[in-house]
Backbone as numpy.savetxt, mean C-alpha at the origin, in Angstrom:
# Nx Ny Nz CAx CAy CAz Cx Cy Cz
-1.16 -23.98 1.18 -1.59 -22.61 0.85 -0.36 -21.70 0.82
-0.42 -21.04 -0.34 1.12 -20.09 -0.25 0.92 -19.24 0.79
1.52 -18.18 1.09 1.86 -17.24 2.21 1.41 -16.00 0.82
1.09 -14.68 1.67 0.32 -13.73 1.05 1.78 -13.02 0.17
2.70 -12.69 0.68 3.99 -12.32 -0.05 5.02 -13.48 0.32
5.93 -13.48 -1.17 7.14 -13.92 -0.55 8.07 -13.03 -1.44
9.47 -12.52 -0.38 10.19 -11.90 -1.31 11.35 -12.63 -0.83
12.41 -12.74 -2.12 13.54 -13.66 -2.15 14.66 -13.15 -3.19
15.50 -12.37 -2.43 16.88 -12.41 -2.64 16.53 -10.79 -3.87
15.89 -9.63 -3.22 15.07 -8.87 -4.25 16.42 -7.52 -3.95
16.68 -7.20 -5.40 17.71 -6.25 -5.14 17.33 -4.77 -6.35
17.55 -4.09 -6.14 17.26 -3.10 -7.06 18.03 -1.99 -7.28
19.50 -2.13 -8.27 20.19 -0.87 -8.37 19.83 0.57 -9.53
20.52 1.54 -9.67 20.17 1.87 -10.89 21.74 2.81 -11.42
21.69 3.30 -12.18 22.59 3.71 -12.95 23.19 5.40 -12.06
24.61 5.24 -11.46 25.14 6.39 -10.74 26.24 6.70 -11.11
26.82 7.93 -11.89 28.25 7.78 -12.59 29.02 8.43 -11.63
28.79 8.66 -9.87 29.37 8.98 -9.22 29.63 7.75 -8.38
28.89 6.88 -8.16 29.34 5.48 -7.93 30.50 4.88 -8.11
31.39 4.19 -7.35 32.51 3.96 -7.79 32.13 2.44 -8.91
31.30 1.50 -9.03 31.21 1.24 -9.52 29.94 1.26 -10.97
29.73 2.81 -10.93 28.73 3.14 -12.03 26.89 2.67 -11.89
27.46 2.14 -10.35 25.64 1.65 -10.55 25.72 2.10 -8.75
24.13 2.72 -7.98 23.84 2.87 -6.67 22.77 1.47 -6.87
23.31 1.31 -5.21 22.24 -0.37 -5.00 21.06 0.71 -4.06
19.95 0.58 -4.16 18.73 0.80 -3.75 18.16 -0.11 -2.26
18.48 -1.19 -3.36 18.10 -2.56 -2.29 18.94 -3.63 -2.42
19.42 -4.39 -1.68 20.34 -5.37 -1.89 19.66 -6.50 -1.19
19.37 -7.52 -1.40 19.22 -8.93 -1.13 18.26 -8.87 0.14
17.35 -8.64 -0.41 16.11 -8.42 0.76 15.33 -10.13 0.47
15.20 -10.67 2.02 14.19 -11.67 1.70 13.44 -11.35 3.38
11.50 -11.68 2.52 11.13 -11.78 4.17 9.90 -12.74 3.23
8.83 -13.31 4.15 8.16 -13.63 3.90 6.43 -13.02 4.44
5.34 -12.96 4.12 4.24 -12.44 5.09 3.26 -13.45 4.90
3.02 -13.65 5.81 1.84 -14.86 5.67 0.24 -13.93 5.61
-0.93 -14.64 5.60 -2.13 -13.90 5.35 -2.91 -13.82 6.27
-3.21 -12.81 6.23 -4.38 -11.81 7.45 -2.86 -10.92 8.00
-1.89 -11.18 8.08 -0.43 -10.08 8.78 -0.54 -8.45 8.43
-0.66 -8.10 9.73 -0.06 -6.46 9.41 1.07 -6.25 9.86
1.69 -5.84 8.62 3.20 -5.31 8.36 3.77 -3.95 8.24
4.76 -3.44 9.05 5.29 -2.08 8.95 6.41 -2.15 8.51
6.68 -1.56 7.28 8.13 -1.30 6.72 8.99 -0.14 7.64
9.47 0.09 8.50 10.28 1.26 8.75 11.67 1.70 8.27
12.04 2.91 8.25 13.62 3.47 7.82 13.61 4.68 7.72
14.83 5.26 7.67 15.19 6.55 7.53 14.90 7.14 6.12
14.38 8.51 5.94 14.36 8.93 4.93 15.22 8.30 3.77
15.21 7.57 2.61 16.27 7.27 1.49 16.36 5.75 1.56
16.20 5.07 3.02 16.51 3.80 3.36 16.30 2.85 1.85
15.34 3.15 1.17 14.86 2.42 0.07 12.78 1.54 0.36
12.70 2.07 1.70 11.59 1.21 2.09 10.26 1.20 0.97
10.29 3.00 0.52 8.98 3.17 -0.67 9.28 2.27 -2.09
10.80 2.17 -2.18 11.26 1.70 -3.45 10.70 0.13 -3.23
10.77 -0.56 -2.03 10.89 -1.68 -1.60 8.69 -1.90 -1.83
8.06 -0.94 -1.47 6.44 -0.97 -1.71 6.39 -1.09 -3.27
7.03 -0.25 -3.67 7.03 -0.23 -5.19 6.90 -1.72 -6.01
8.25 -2.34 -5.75 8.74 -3.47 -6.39 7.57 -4.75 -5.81
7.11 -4.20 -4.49 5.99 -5.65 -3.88 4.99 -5.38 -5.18
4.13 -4.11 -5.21 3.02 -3.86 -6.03 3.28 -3.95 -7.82
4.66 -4.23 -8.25 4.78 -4.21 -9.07 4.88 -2.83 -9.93
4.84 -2.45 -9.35 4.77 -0.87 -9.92 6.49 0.01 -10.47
6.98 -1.29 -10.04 8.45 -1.37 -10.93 9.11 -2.61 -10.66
10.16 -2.60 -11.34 10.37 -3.82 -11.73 12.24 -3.81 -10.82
12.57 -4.72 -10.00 13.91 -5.13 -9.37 15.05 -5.58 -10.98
16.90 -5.43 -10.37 17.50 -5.69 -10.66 17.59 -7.15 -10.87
17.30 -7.63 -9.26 17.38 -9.42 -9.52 16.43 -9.64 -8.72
15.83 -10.80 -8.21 15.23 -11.68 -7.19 13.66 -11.55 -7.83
12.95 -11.81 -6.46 11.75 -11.87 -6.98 10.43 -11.69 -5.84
9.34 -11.63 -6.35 8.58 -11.01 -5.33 7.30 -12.08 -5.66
6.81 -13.29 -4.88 5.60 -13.96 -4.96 4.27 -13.47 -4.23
3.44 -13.07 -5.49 2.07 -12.72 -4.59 1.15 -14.50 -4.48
0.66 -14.37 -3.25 -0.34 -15.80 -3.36 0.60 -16.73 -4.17
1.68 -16.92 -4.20 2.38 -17.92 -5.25 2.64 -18.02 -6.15
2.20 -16.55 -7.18 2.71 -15.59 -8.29 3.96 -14.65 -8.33
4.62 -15.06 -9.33 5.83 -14.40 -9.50 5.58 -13.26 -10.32
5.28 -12.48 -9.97 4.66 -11.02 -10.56 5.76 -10.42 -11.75
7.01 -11.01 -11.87 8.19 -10.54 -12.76 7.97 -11.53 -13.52
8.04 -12.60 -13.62 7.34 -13.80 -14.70 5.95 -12.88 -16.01
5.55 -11.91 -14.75 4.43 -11.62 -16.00 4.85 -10.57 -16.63
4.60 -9.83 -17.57 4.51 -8.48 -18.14 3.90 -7.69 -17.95
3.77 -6.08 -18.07 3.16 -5.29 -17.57 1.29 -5.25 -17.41
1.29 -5.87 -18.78 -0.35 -6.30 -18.41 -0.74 -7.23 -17.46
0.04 -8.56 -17.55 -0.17 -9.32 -16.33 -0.20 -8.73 -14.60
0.71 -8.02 -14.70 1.44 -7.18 -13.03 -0.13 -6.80 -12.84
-0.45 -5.68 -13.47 -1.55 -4.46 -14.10 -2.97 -5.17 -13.62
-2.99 -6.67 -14.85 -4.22 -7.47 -14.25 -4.32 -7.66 -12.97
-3.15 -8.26 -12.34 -3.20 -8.86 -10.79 -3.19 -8.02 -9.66
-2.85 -6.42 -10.09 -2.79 -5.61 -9.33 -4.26 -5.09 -8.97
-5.15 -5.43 -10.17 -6.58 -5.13 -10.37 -7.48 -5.87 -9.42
-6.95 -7.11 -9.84 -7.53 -8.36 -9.15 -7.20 -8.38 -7.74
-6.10 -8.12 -7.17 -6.03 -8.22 -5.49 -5.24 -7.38 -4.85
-5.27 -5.95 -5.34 -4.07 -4.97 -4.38 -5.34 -3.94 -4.65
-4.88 -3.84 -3.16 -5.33 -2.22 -2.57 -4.54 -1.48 -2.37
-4.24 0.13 -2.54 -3.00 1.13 -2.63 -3.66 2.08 -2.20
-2.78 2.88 -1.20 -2.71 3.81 -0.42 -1.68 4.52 -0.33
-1.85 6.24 -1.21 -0.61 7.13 -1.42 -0.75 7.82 0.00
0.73 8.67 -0.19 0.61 9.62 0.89 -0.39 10.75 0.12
-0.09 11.09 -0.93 -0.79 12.05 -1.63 -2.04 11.73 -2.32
-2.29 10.90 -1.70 -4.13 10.70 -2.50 -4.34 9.77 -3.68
-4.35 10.72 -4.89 -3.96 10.28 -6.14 -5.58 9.73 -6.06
-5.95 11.33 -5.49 -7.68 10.95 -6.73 -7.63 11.35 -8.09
-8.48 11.10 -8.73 -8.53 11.89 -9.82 -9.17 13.32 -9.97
-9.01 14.24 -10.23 -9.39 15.44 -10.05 -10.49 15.83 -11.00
-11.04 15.00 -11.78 -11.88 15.28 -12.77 -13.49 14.41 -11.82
-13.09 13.55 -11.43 -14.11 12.56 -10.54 -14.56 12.90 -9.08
-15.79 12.93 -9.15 -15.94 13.55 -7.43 -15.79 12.10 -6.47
-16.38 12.28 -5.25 -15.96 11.02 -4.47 -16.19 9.63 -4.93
-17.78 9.77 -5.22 -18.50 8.40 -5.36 -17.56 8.61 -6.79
-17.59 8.94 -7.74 -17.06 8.39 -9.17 -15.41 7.96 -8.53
-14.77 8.11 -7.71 -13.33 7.50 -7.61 -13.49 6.58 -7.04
-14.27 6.49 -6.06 -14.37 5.44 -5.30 -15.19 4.52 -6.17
-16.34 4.38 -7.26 -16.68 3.15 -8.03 -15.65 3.26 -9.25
-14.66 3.32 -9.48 -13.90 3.16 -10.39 -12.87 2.49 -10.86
-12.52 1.66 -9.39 -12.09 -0.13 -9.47 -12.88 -0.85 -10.19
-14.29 -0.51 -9.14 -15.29 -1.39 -9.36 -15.52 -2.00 -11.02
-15.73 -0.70 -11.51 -16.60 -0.08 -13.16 -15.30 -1.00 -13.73
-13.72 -0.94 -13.50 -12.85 -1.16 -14.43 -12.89 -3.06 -14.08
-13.74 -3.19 -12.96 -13.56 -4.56 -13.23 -14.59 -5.18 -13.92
-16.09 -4.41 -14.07 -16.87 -4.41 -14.88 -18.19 -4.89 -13.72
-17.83 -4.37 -12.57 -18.72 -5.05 -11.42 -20.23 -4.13 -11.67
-21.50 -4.92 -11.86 -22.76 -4.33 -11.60 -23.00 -3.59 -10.55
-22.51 -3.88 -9.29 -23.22 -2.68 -8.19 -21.71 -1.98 -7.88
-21.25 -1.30 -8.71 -20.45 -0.34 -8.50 -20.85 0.42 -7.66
-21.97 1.04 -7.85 -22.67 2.60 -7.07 -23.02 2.04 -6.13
-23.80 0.81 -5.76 -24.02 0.83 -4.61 -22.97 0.22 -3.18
-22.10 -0.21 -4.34 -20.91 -0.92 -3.22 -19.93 0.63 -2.88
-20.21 1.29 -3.83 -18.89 2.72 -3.46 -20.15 3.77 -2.33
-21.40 3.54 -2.56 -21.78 4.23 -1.59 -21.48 4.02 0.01
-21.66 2.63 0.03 -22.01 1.71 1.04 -19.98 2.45 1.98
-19.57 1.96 1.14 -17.58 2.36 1.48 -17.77 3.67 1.78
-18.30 4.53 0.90 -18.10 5.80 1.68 -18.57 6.65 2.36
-20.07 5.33 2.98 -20.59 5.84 4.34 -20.04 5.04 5.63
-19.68 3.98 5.07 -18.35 3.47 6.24 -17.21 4.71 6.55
-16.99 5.56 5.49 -15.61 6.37 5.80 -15.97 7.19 6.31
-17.56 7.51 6.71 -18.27 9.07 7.35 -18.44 10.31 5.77
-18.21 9.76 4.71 -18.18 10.55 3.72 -19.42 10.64 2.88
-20.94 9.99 3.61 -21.86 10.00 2.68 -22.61 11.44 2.42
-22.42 12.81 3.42 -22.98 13.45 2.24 -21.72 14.66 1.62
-20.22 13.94 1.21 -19.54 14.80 0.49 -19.70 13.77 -0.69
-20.37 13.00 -1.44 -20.32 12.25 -2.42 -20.09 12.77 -3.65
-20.81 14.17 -3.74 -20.51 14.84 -5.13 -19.83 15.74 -5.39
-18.81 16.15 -4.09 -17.70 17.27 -4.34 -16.37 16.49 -4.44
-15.66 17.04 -5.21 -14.25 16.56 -6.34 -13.54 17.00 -5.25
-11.88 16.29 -5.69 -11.07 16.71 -4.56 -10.53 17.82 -4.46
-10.60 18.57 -4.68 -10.31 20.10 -4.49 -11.28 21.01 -3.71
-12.44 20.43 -3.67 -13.23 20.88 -2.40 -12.82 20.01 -1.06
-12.38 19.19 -1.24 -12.23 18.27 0.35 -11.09 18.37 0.99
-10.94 18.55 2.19 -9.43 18.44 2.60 -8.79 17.37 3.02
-7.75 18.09 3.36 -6.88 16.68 2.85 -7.10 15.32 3.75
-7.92 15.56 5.24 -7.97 14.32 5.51 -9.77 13.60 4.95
-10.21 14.34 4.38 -11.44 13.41 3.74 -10.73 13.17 2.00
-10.09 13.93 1.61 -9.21 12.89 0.31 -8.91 11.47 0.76
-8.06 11.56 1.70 -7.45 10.53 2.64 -8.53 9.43 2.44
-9.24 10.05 3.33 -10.42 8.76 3.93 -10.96 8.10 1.95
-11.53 9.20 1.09 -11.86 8.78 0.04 -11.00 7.75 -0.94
-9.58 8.12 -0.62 -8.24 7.24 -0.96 -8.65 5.72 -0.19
-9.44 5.98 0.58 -9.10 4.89 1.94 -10.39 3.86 1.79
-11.70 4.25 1.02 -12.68 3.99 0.45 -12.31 3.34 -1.03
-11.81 3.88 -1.40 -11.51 3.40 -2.99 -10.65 2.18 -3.33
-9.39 2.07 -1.86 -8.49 1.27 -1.76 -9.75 -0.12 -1.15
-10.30 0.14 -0.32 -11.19 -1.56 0.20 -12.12 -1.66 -0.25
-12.70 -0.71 -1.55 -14.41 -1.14 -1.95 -14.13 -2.35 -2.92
-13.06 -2.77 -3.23 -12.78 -4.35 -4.08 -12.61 -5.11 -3.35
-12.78 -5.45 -2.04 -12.12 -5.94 -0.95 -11.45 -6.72 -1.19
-9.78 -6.40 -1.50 -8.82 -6.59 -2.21 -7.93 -7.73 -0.87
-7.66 -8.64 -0.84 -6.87 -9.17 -0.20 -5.26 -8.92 0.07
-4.88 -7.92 -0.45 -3.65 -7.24 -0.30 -3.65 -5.70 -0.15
-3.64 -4.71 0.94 -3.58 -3.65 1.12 -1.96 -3.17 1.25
-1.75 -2.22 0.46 -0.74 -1.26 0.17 -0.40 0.09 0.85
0.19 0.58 1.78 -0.27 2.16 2.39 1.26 2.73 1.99
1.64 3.42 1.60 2.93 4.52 1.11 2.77 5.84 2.14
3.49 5.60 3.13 3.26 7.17 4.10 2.02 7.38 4.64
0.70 6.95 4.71 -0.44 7.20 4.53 -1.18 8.34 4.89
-0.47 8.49 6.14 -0.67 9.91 6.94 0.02 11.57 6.83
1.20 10.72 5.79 2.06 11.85 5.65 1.99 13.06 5.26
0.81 13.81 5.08 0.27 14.84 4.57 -0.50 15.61 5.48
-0.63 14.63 6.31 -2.33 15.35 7.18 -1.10 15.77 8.64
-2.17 16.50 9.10 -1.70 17.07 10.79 -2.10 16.02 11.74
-1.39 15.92 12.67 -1.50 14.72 13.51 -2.59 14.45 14.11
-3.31 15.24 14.22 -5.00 14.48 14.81 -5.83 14.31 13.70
-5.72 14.57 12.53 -6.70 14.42 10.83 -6.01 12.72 10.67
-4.25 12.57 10.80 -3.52 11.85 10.66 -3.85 10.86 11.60
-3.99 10.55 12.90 -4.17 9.58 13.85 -6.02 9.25 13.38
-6.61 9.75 13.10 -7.96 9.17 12.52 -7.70 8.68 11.64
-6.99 9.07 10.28 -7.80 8.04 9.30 -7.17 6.60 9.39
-5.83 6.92 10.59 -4.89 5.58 10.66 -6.05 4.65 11.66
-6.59 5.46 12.29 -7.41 4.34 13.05 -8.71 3.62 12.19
-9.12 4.91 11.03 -10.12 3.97 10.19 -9.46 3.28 9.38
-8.23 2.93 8.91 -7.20 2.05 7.97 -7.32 0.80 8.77
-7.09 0.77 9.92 -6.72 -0.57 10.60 -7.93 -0.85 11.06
-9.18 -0.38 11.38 -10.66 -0.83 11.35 -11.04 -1.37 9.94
-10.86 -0.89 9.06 -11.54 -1.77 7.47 -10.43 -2.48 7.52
-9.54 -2.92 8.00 -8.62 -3.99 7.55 -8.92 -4.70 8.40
-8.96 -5.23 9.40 -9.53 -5.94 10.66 -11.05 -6.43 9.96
-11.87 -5.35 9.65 -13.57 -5.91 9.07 -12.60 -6.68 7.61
-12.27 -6.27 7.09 -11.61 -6.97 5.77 -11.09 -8.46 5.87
-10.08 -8.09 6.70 -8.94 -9.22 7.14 -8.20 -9.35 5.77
-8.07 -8.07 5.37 -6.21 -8.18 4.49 -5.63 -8.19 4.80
-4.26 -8.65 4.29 -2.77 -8.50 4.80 -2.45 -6.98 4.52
-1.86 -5.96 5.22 -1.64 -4.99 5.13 -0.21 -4.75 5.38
0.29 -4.30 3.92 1.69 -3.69 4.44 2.02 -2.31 4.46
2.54 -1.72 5.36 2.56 -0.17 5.82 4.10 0.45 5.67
4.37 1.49 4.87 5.49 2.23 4.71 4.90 3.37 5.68
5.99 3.43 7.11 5.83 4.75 8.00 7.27 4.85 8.23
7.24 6.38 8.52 8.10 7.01 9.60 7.75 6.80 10.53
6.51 6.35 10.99 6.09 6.99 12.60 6.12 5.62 13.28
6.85 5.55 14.33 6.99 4.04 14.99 5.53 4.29 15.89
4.68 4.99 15.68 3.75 4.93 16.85 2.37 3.91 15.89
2.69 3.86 14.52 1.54 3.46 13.77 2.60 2.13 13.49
3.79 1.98 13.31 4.44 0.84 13.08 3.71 -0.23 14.73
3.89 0.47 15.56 3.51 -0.59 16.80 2.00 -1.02 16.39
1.37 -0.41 15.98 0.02 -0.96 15.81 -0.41 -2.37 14.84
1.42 -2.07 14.04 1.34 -3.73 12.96 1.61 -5.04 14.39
1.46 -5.82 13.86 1.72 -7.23 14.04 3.48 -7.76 14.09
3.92 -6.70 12.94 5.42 -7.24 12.91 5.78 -6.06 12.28
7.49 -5.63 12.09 7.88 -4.71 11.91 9.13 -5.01 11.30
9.67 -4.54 9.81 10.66 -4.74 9.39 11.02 -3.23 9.17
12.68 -3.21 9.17 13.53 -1.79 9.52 14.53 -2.42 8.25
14.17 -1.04 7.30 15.42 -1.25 5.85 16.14 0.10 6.26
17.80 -0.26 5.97 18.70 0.92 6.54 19.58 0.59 5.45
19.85 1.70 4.46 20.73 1.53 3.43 20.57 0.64 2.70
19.35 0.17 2.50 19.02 -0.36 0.98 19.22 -2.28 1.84
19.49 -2.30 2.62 19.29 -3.72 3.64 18.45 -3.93 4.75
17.80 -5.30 5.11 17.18 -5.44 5.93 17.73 -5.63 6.91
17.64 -4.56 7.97 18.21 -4.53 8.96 17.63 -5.51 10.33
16.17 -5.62 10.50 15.73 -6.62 11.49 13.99 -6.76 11.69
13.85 -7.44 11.98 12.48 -8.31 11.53 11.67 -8.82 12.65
10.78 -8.11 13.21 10.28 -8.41 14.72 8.77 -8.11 14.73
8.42 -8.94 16.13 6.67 -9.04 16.05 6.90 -8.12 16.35
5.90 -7.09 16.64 5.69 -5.88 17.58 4.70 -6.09 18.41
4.19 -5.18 19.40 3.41 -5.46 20.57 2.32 -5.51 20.27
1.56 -5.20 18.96 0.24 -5.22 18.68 0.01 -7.21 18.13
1.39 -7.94 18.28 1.03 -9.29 18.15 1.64 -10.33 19.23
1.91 -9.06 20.43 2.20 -9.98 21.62 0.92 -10.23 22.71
């Protein structure tokens, strides 16, 4: 059985004419591996490259060299429709900023994996998610009536109603105030636990990094060190 990620030898520069050599490295020769059911915390300093490093796992851009295996898929082997398909098929994503759609109220964002995968109980599987999130009677107000930690939670509904075997989080909390913020992190790691995805987590906050299983630290575009944390001792 493959392992849920593998990344190998994954580097990502881009074009800097203040660079002494005309190109900034982003990422340089990152390899880790994650096996399945693992919760994972990316940590680093502002710039480290860690979001660039979420990016390139989800496909959502493309590395200089190396490569990134989902389930034993080389996601750069495919083309943007392929990435696109597989991203459909087994990733769950979690912005810091939401990234509902503003035209769609809850229940329509939250069945809208569903609908694009062509699933029959859309409505009743997005209800079902977003009375797990405590959100069943904001169902028909858009995100501009909700604040920002029931966006969150609706982000957080929309991301597991495919129950996607790969969960994605970018900052997750980074928007909300620290007690809106320490809830929806505790309902993130409750549907992932009922789920049992592999979850990988981009934080600043080492207090939600301890809650992974293991913890990798990127510092200047390198992997600096790679450890269980206490939530897998």
């Amino acid at each position: 059985m493959h392992p849920a990620i593998e990344v190998d030898r994954l580097s990502k520069n881009v074009a800097d004419g203040s660079a002494p050599s005309g190109r900034l490295a982003i990422l340089e020769q990152i390899d880790f591996t994650v096996q399945a059911g693992t919760t994972l915390a990316i940590v680093g300093a502002s710039g480290s490259g860690k979001s660039t490093l979420l990016g390139l796992l989800a496909g959502l851009d493309t590395p200089s060299s190396g490569a990134v295996r989902l389930g034993g898929t080389d996601i750069f082997a495919l083309d943007e429709d392929g990435r696109a398909a597989l991203r459909k098929a087994r990733l769950g994503f979690v912005f810091q900023s939401f990234q509902l759609l503003g035209h769609l109220n809850a229940l329509e964002n939250v069945m809208l994996p569903l609908e694009l995968r062509g699933d029959g109980k859309a409505r009743e599987k997005a209800l079902h998610m977003l009375d797990r999130v405590g959100l069943a009677a904001r169902l028909k107000h858009y995100p501009k009536f909700l604040s920002g930690g029931e966006q969150q939670r609706v982000a957080l509904a929309r991301a597991f109603v495919t129950e996607p075997p790969l969960l994605f989080a970018d900052e997750p909390t980074g928007s909300l105030d620290a007690v809106t913020g320490e809830a929806v992190i505790g309902l993130m790691f409750e549907l992932n636990q009922a789920h049992r995805s592999t979850l990988v987590l981009v934080t600043h906050d080492t207090s939600i990094a301890a809650r992974c299983q293991r913890t990798i630290t990127i510092a200047a575009g390198r992997l600096l060190s790679d450890s269980a944390s206490a939530a897998s001792r």
